[in-house]
Amino acid sequence: MLGLSVAALTGYLAAIVVLMITPGPDMMFVLANATRYGARSGVVAALGVAAGEAVHVAAVVGGLATLISASPVLFTAIRWAGAAYLIVLGIRAARHRDPVTATGPDHGASPGRAFLRGLATNLLNPKMILFSVAFLPQFVDPGAGNATAQLVLLGALFVAVQLAVDVTLGAGAGRLARRLADRRWSRRINRVCAVAFVALGVRLALG
């Protein structure tokens, strides 16, 4: 497989599995969507997050991510945009009274909206840019063939593992939330999601 050894690929997969099960903005967003709007919304949000990571991988392959990470002004602008976005999501979560049982077109549960929010959550996290630049190239073996092809393969594996983990979490959390759905549980979900998003936004803003 492009000259990469089985041991190297096994080590890489083990590393990204550990990274994927570590809570972060992407996982929190998927879980929040699943618990507030159901399993379908959680799965679609996971697809949006995976699409965002695919963009990061493409940026690494094209060299764009290196340029962004080397520009303090651009990197800071992305960081603040991401922080503001998460805080806005937290405020909106706090303002919704009963999202799990709500009906109607404007309660954030549409697949398109869940996908776009998942995409934005990932793209506006500058730490994903740094991570992609610092992590993926470590596993490239110059003696194993085309470096660009190796980066594409490693990036594709990363996105696949991330998608598998997030889809599993989103589907499971959504089903659990539906079984426990009542007004008190819904309000608690709102409060937890609101606090989590605002905390993640503040953490991102502070770097």
mmCIF file with all atom_site columns, N, CA and C in Angstrom, residues 34-35 98 100-101 172-189:
data_model
loop_
_atom_site.group_PDB
_atom_site.id
_atom_site.type_symbol
_atom_site.label_atom_id
_atom_site.label_alt_id
_atom_site.label_comp_id
_atom_site.label_asym_id
_atom_site.label_entity_id
_atom_site.label_seq_id
_atom_site.pdbx_PDB_ins_code
_atom_site.Cartn_x
_atom_site.Cartn_y
_atom_site.Cartn_z
_atom_site.occupancy
_atom_site.B_iso_or_equiv
_atom_site.pdbx_formal_charge
_atom_site.auth_seq_id
_atom_site.auth_comp_id
_atom_site.auth_asym_id
_atom_site.auth_atom_id
_atom_site.pdbx_PDB_model_num
ATOM 1  N N  . ALA A 1 34  ? -27.178 15.339 18.275 1.00 0.00 ? 34  ALA A N  1
ATOM 2  C CA . ALA A 1 34  ? -27.879 14.070 18.454 1.00 0.00 ? 34  ALA A CA 1
ATOM 3  C C  . ALA A 1 34  ? -28.844 14.117 19.630 1.00 0.00 ? 34  ALA A C  1
ATOM 4  N N  . THR A 1 35  ? -28.392 14.669 20.752 1.00 0.00 ? 35  THR A N  1
ATOM 5  C CA . THR A 1 35  ? -29.241 14.688 21.939 1.00 0.00 ? 35  THR A CA 1
ATOM 6  C C  . THR A 1 35  ? -30.374 15.696 21.816 1.00 0.00 ? 35  THR A C  1
ATOM 7  N N  . ASP A 1 98  ? -37.417 23.767 24.342 1.00 0.00 ? 98  ASP A N  1
ATOM 8  C CA . ASP A 1 98  ? -37.774 22.349 24.304 1.00 0.00 ? 98  ASP A CA 1
ATOM 9  C C  . ASP A 1 98  ? -37.455 21.745 22.938 1.00 0.00 ? 98  ASP A C  1
ATOM 10 N N  . VAL A 1 100 ? -36.086 18.899 21.867 1.00 0.00 ? 100 VAL A N  1
ATOM 11 C CA . VAL A 1 100 ? -36.261 17.483 21.552 1.00 0.00 ? 100 VAL A CA 1
ATOM 12 C C  . VAL A 1 100 ? -37.685 17.189 21.116 1.00 0.00 ? 100 VAL A C  1
ATOM 13 N N  . THR A 1 101 ? -38.650 17.878 21.716 1.00 0.00 ? 101 THR A N  1
ATOM 14 C CA . THR A 1 101 ? -40.046 17.627 21.364 1.00 0.00 ? 101 THR A CA 1
ATOM 15 C C  . THR A 1 101 ? -40.598 18.669 20.409 1.00 0.00 ? 101 THR A C  1
ATOM 16 N N  . GLY A 1 172 ? -25.958 6.683  18.587 1.00 0.00 ? 172 GLY A N  1
ATOM 17 C CA . GLY A 1 172 ? -26.242 6.163  19.928 1.00 0.00 ? 172 GLY A CA 1
ATOM 18 C C  . GLY A 1 172 ? -26.827 7.208  20.845 1.00 0.00 ? 172 GLY A C  1
ATOM 19 N N  . ALA A 1 173 ? -26.235 8.414  20.840 1.00 0.00 ? 173 ALA A N  1
ATOM 20 C CA . ALA A 1 173 ? -26.732 9.491  21.707 1.00 0.00 ? 173 ALA A CA 1
ATOM 21 C C  . ALA A 1 173 ? -28.133 9.924  21.298 1.00 0.00 ? 173 ALA A C  1
ATOM 22 N N  . GLY A 1 174 ? -28.389 9.939  19.984 1.00 0.00 ? 174 GLY A N  1
ATOM 23 C CA . GLY A 1 174 ? -29.710 10.337 19.523 1.00 0.00 ? 174 GLY A CA 1
ATOM 24 C C  . GLY A 1 174 ? -30.792 9.366  19.953 1.00 0.00 ? 174 GLY A C  1
ATOM 25 N N  . ARG A 1 175 ? -30.509 8.094  19.845 1.00 0.00 ? 175 ARG A N  1
ATOM 26 C CA . ARG A 1 175 ? -31.505 7.090  20.258 1.00 0.00 ? 175 ARG A CA 1
ATOM 27 C C  . ARG A 1 175 ? -31.751 7.161  21.767 1.00 0.00 ? 175 ARG A C  1
ATOM 28 N N  . LEU A 1 176 ? -30.674 7.333  22.526 1.00 0.00 ? 176 LEU A N  1
ATOM 29 C CA . LEU A 1 176 ? -30.821 7.428  23.976 1.00 0.00 ? 176 LEU A CA 1
ATOM 30 C C  . LEU A 1 176 ? -31.646 8.643  24.365 1.00 0.00 ? 176 LEU A C  1
ATOM 31 N N  . ALA A 1 177 ? -31.380 9.773  23.707 1.00 0.00 ? 177 ALA A N  1
ATOM 32 C CA . ALA A 1 177 ? -32.108 10.997 24.027 1.00 0.00 ? 177 ALA A CA 1
ATOM 33 C C  . ALA A 1 177 ? -33.591 10.849 23.720 1.00 0.00 ? 177 ALA A C  1
ATOM 34 N N  . ARG A 1 178 ? -33.933 10.174 22.636 1.00 0.00 ? 178 ARG A N  1
ATOM 35 C CA . ARG A 1 178 ? -35.336 9.975  22.291 1.00 0.00 ? 178 ARG A CA 1
ATOM 36 C C  . ARG A 1 178 ? -36.052 9.119  23.337 1.00 0.00 ? 178 ARG A C  1
ATOM 37 N N  . ARG A 1 179 ? -35.367 8.129  23.863 1.00 0.00 ? 179 ARG A N  1
ATOM 38 C CA . ARG A 1 179 ? -35.985 7.268  24.879 1.00 0.00 ? 179 ARG A CA 1
ATOM 39 C C  . ARG A 1 179 ? -36.215 8.026  26.185 1.00 0.00 ? 179 ARG A C  1
ATOM 40 N N  . LEU A 1 180 ? -35.341 8.979  26.452 1.00 0.00 ? 180 LEU A N  1
ATOM 41 C CA . LEU A 1 180 ? -35.438 9.731  27.704 1.00 0.00 ? 180 LEU A CA 1
ATOM 42 C C  . LEU A 1 180 ? -36.148 11.060 27.518 1.00 0.00 ? 180 LEU A C  1
ATOM 43 N N  . ALA A 1 181 ? -36.701 11.289 26.337 1.00 0.00 ? 181 ALA A N  1
ATOM 44 C CA . ALA A 1 181 ? -37.247 12.612 26.009 1.00 0.00 ? 181 ALA A CA 1
ATOM 45 C C  . ALA A 1 181 ? -38.446 12.967 26.897 1.00 0.00 ? 181 ALA A C  1
ATOM 46 N N  . ASP A 1 182 ? -38.303 14.024 27.645 1.00 0.00 ? 182 ASP A N  1
ATOM 47 C CA . ASP A 1 182 ? -39.395 14.685 28.332 1.00 0.00 ? 182 ASP A CA 1
ATOM 48 C C  . ASP A 1 182 ? -38.954 16.139 28.511 1.00 0.00 ? 182 ASP A C  1
ATOM 49 N N  . ARG A 1 183 ? -39.843 16.961 29.012 1.00 0.00 ? 183 ARG A N  1
ATOM 50 C CA . ARG A 1 183 ? -39.529 18.392 29.063 1.00 0.00 ? 183 ARG A CA 1
ATOM 51 C C  . ARG A 1 183 ? -38.357 18.696 29.997 1.00 0.00 ? 183 ARG A C  1
ATOM 52 N N  . ARG A 1 184 ? -38.309 18.039 31.133 1.00 0.00 ? 184 ARG A N  1
ATOM 53 C CA . ARG A 1 184 ? -37.200 18.302 32.045 1.00 0.00 ? 184 ARG A CA 1
ATOM 54 C C  . ARG A 1 184 ? -35.877 17.855 31.451 1.00 0.00 ? 184 ARG A C  1
ATOM 55 N N  . TRP A 1 185 ? -35.855 16.675 30.808 1.00 0.00 ? 185 TRP A N  1
ATOM 56 C CA . TRP A 1 185 ? -34.639 16.176 30.170 1.00 0.00 ? 185 TRP A CA 1
ATOM 57 C C  . TRP A 1 185 ? -34.207 17.111 29.038 1.00 0.00 ? 185 TRP A C  1
ATOM 58 N N  . SER A 1 186 ? -35.180 17.604 28.280 1.00 0.00 ? 186 SER A N  1
ATOM 59 C CA . SER A 1 186 ? -34.872 18.508 27.172 1.00 0.00 ? 186 SER A CA 1
ATOM 60 C C  . SER A 1 186 ? -34.224 19.790 27.674 1.00 0.00 ? 186 SER A C  1
ATOM 61 N N  . ARG A 1 187 ? -34.758 20.327 28.746 1.00 0.00 ? 187 ARG A N  1
ATOM 62 C CA . ARG A 1 187 ? -34.174 21.557 29.299 1.00 0.00 ? 187 ARG A CA 1
ATOM 63 C C  . ARG A 1 187 ? -32.762 21.304 29.803 1.00 0.00 ? 187 ARG A C  1
ATOM 64 N N  . ARG A 1 188 ? -32.534 20.148 30.406 1.00 0.00 ? 188 ARG A N  1
ATOM 65 C CA . ARG A 1 188 ? -31.192 19.815 30.875 1.00 0.00 ? 188 ARG A CA 1
ATOM 66 C C  . ARG A 1 188 ? -30.220 19.675 29.709 1.00 0.00 ? 188 ARG A C  1
ATOM 67 N N  . ILE A 1 189 ? -30.680 19.029 28.631 1.00 0.00 ? 189 ILE A N  1
ATOM 68 C CA . ILE A 1 189 ? -29.844 18.904 27.435 1.00 0.00 ? 189 ILE A CA 1
ATOM 69 C C  . ILE A 1 189 ? -29.460 20.280 26.918 1.00 0.00 ? 189 ILE A C  1
#
